[in-house]
Amino acid sequence: HILSNSSKRLSPKKNSIMSGGTSPDFKSIAVFGVTGGTGMEVAKQALQKGHSVVALVRSPDKLDETLKANENFKVIQGSALDSKSVEETVGGADAVVVSLGGRKDNPSVCSDGQKLINQAVLKSPKKPRVVAVTSLGVGDSYPHLGFFTKCFVDWVIRKPIDDKNIQEQLMKDELADNVEWTVVRPGGLSNGAATGKWKT
């Protein structure tokens, strides 16, 4: 499920952030959440297509070795909850990918981080496009869930979903029409081989 404020929808023909295509518009990509599965895959595919990647990481020792070995991969050690670190990561980027995951010690990390990312994006002269990965079950995707999935969302992952609801609302309210932004709500992710196909 995809939500966007732009008529320039992410497409498999034009945008390597979500596909195997190439895009001269996104020379430098800032990634938040690169030690997680989704963020790591975004960084790997972006590098494979010739983009440079800047990643904000709390614990560099958790990074994939192939990423660290790539000369086009830059690491900034810090937290998505620190405004200076976020601004340094976003500065100079043509696109920003947010793939933050919930933490037990901070159940509002996605929304708190998104707020600082929004501020940094709006300060940037490039006004980079923002792509945030949330989850199926967030926002207006909730009614499309099946009964058992709704039970899982309501009783098992309620706090992370609440946080991502706030995260999406911050993008709508703060980014508004000032920059292009897209929310991707995956229903299930795996480590299988890329197919280059998805349904929206």
Tab-separated table of C-alpha atoms in Angstrom:
chain	number	residue	atom	x	y	z
A	1	HIS	CA	0.000	0.000	0.000
A	2	ILE	CA	1.476	3.362	-1.080
A	3	LEU	CA	0.509	6.879	-0.021
A	4	SER	CA	2.048	9.876	-1.764
A	5	ASN	CA	1.572	13.615	-2.192
A	6	SER	CA	3.167	13.523	-5.641
A	7	SER	CA	1.908	12.757	-9.103
A	8	LYS	CA	5.417	11.448	-9.774
A	9	ARG	CA	4.681	8.083	-8.259
A	10	LEU	CA	7.577	5.740	-7.603
A	11	SER	CA	7.613	3.416	-10.575
A	12	PRO	CA	9.657	0.323	-11.504
A	13	LYS	CA	10.789	2.127	-14.645
A	14	LYS	CA	12.081	5.311	-13.063
A	15	ASN	CA	13.164	4.878	-9.492
A	16	SER	CA	15.879	2.636	-8.114
A	17	ILE	CA	14.819	3.218	-4.520
A	18	MET	CA	12.037	0.694	-5.047
A	19	SER	CA	13.136	-1.152	-8.167
A	20	GLY	CA	15.956	-2.142	-10.430
A	21	GLY	CA	15.678	0.995	-12.545
A	22	THR	CA	18.110	3.889	-12.568
A	23	SER	CA	17.412	7.502	-11.696
A	24	PRO	CA	19.778	10.436	-12.298
A	25	ASP	CA	17.640	12.517	-9.920
A	26	PHE	CA	18.785	10.565	-6.863
A	27	LYS	CA	22.580	10.767	-6.859
A	28	SER	CA	22.879	10.782	-3.090
A	29	ILE	CA	20.497	8.942	-0.773
A	30	ALA	CA	20.324	9.327	3.000
A	31	VAL	CA	19.121	6.199	4.787
A	32	PHE	CA	17.795	5.967	8.337
A	33	GLY	CA	17.514	2.439	9.738
A	34	VAL	CA	20.249	0.860	7.627
A	35	THR	CA	21.065	-1.834	10.209
A	36	GLY	CA	17.561	-3.263	9.742
A	37	GLY	CA	16.613	-5.585	6.909
A	38	THR	CA	14.737	-3.047	4.790
A	39	GLY	CA	17.164	-0.183	5.217
A	40	MET	CA	20.103	-2.453	4.483
A	41	GLU	CA	18.491	-3.697	1.265
A	42	VAL	CA	17.715	-0.147	0.160
A	43	ALA	CA	21.354	0.824	0.690
A	44	LYS	CA	22.681	-2.246	-1.148
A	45	GLN	CA	20.446	-1.748	-4.172
A	46	ALA	CA	21.157	1.978	-4.310
A	47	LEU	CA	24.902	1.322	-4.296
A	48	GLN	CA	24.542	-1.340	-6.978
A	49	LYS	CA	22.896	1.261	-9.216
A	50	GLY	CA	25.695	3.765	-8.724
A	51	HIS	CA	24.162	6.049	-6.119
A	52	SER	CA	26.074	7.212	-3.072
A	53	VAL	CA	24.548	6.435	0.318
A	54	VAL	CA	24.878	8.256	3.620
A	55	ALA	CA	23.614	6.340	6.655
A	56	LEU	CA	23.052	7.443	10.227
A	57	VAL	CA	23.958	4.556	12.530
A	58	ARG	CA	24.051	4.245	16.303
A	59	SER	CA	26.232	1.113	16.265
A	60	PRO	CA	28.513	0.876	13.191
A	61	ASP	CA	29.632	-2.594	14.297
A	62	LYS	CA	26.154	-3.869	13.327
A	63	LEU	CA	26.586	-2.792	9.706
A	64	ASP	CA	26.759	-5.300	6.883
A	65	GLU	CA	30.382	-5.844	5.848
A	66	THR	CA	29.648	-5.401	2.136
A	67	LEU	CA	28.250	-1.957	2.853
A	68	LYS	CA	31.246	-0.877	4.906
A	69	ALA	CA	33.576	-1.985	2.113
A	70	ASN	CA	31.864	0.177	-0.522
A	71	GLU	CA	33.618	3.501	-1.161
A	72	ASN	CA	30.291	5.176	-1.980
A	73	PHE	CA	28.859	4.303	1.437
A	74	LYS	CA	29.366	6.906	4.172
A	75	VAL	CA	28.583	6.302	7.833
A	76	ILE	CA	27.621	8.991	10.308
A	77	GLN	CA	27.600	7.663	13.842
A	78	GLY	CA	24.769	9.075	15.849
A	79	SER	CA	21.092	8.840	16.638
A	80	ALA	CA	17.949	9.664	14.674
A	81	LEU	CA	16.864	11.436	17.848
A	82	ASP	CA	19.766	13.910	17.684
A	83	SER	CA	18.993	16.917	15.478
A	84	LYS	CA	22.635	17.648	14.581
A	85	SER	CA	23.268	14.073	13.452
A	86	VAL	CA	20.066	14.073	11.426
A	87	GLU	CA	20.901	17.364	9.720
A	88	GLU	CA	24.375	16.111	8.843
A	89	THR	CA	22.891	12.968	7.316
A	90	VAL	CA	20.221	14.779	5.294
A	91	GLY	CA	22.478	17.610	4.139
A	92	GLY	CA	23.371	17.159	0.473
A	93	ALA	CA	20.982	14.246	-0.093
A	94	ASP	CA	18.688	14.117	-3.120
A	95	ALA	CA	16.404	11.586	-1.429
A	96	VAL	CA	15.823	10.365	2.110
A	97	VAL	CA	14.667	6.852	2.988
A	98	VAL	CA	13.291	6.348	6.501
A	99	SER	CA	13.137	2.744	7.663
A	100	LEU	CA	13.217	3.185	11.413
A	101	GLY	CA	12.050	0.340	13.637
A	102	GLY	CA	10.484	0.464	17.067
A	103	ARG	CA	12.602	0.076	20.196
A	104	LYS	CA	11.526	-1.258	23.555
A	105	ASP	CA	13.374	1.543	25.323
A	106	ASN	CA	11.664	4.176	23.150
A	107	PRO	CA	8.263	3.232	21.679
A	108	SER	CA	8.019	6.609	19.920
A	109	VAL	CA	11.330	6.439	18.051
A	110	CYS	CA	9.706	6.438	14.589
A	111	SER	CA	7.618	9.553	15.163
A	112	ASP	CA	10.318	11.325	17.186
A	113	GLY	CA	12.890	10.572	14.502
A	114	GLN	CA	10.550	11.557	11.672
A	115	LYS	CA	9.934	14.955	13.239
A	116	LEU	CA	13.676	15.728	13.252
A	117	ILE	CA	14.070	14.336	9.734
A	118	ASN	CA	11.234	16.570	8.519
A	119	GLN	CA	12.936	19.615	10.047
A	120	ALA	CA	16.247	18.737	8.382
A	121	VAL	CA	14.586	18.113	5.007
A	122	LEU	CA	12.791	21.461	5.084
A	123	LYS	CA	16.060	23.225	5.960
A	124	SER	CA	17.913	21.582	3.078
A	125	PRO	CA	18.221	23.718	-0.077
A	126	LYS	CA	17.761	20.537	-2.136
A	127	LYS	CA	14.399	19.722	-0.533
A	128	PRO	CA	15.023	15.983	-0.977
A	129	ARG	CA	12.197	13.558	-1.618
A	130	VAL	CA	11.259	11.542	1.479
A	131	VAL	CA	10.265	7.875	1.365
A	132	ALA	CA	9.157	6.354	4.669
A	133	VAL	CA	8.490	2.667	5.276
A	134	THR	CA	5.712	2.124	7.816
A	135	SER	CA	3.387	-0.888	7.819
A	136	LEU	CA	0.149	-2.272	6.500
A	137	GLY	CA	-2.409	-1.510	9.192
A	138	VAL	CA	-1.338	2.108	9.513
A	139	GLY	CA	-3.679	4.915	8.497
A	140	ASP	CA	-6.388	4.193	5.974
A	141	SER	CA	-4.919	0.749	5.215
A	142	TYR	CA	-6.367	-0.659	8.452
A	143	PRO	CA	-9.894	-1.330	7.066
A	144	HIS	CA	-8.350	-3.498	4.336
A	145	LEU	CA	-6.912	-5.965	6.853
A	146	GLY	CA	-8.457	-9.341	7.464
A	147	PHE	CA	-10.002	-10.239	10.818
A	148	PHE	CA	-7.000	-12.123	12.227
A	149	THR	CA	-4.545	-9.496	11.008
A	150	LYS	CA	-6.599	-6.811	12.736
A	151	CYS	CA	-6.460	-8.838	15.947
A	152	PHE	CA	-2.675	-9.058	15.604
A	153	VAL	CA	-2.386	-5.318	15.025
A	154	ASP	CA	-4.745	-4.436	17.876
A	155	TRP	CA	-3.357	-6.777	20.501
A	156	VAL	CA	0.261	-7.579	19.610
A	157	ILE	CA	1.808	-4.612	17.793
A	158	ARG	CA	-0.513	-1.805	18.880
A	159	LYS	CA	2.234	0.482	20.232
A	160	PRO	CA	4.466	0.311	17.114
A	161	ILE	CA	1.429	0.879	14.893
A	162	ASP	CA	0.362	3.878	16.988
A	163	ASP	CA	3.857	5.307	16.635
A	164	LYS	CA	3.823	4.835	12.869
A	165	ASN	CA	0.391	6.462	12.649
A	166	ILE	CA	1.888	9.544	14.278
A	167	GLN	CA	4.913	9.291	11.969
A	168	GLU	CA	2.718	9.355	8.867
A	169	GLN	CA	0.637	12.234	10.187
A	170	LEU	CA	3.791	14.260	10.816
A	171	MET	CA	4.782	13.778	7.187
A	172	LYS	CA	1.355	14.935	5.987
A	173	ASP	CA	1.264	17.950	8.310
A	174	GLU	CA	4.886	19.116	8.267
A	175	LEU	CA	6.108	18.151	4.814
A	176	ALA	CA	2.705	18.840	3.247
A	177	ASP	CA	3.312	20.148	-0.276
A	178	ASN	CA	6.746	21.597	0.501
A	179	VAL	CA	8.585	18.488	-0.685
A	180	GLU	CA	7.626	15.281	-2.442
A	181	TRP	CA	7.038	12.444	0.000
A	182	THR	CA	5.862	8.850	-0.189
A	183	VAL	CA	4.816	6.335	2.461
A	184	VAL	CA	5.232	2.639	1.725
A	185	ARG	CA	3.161	0.246	3.843
A	186	PRO	CA	4.436	-3.292	3.277
A	187	GLY	CA	2.212	-6.142	4.347
A	188	GLY	CA	4.984	-8.690	4.640
A	189	LEU	CA	8.690	-8.671	3.885
A	190	SER	CA	11.076	-11.567	3.353
A	191	ASN	CA	14.713	-12.138	2.463
A	192	GLY	CA	13.895	-13.843	-0.827
A	193	ALA	CA	15.271	-12.805	-4.208
A	194	ALA	CA	13.941	-9.543	-5.612
A	195	THR	CA	11.157	-9.946	-8.176
A	196	GLY	CA	10.859	-6.332	-9.307
A	197	LYS	CA	7.087	-6.569	-8.954
A	198	TRP	CA	4.644	-5.362	-6.332
A	199	LYS	CA	0.980	-4.487	-5.992
A	200	THR	CA	-0.323	-1.109	-4.831
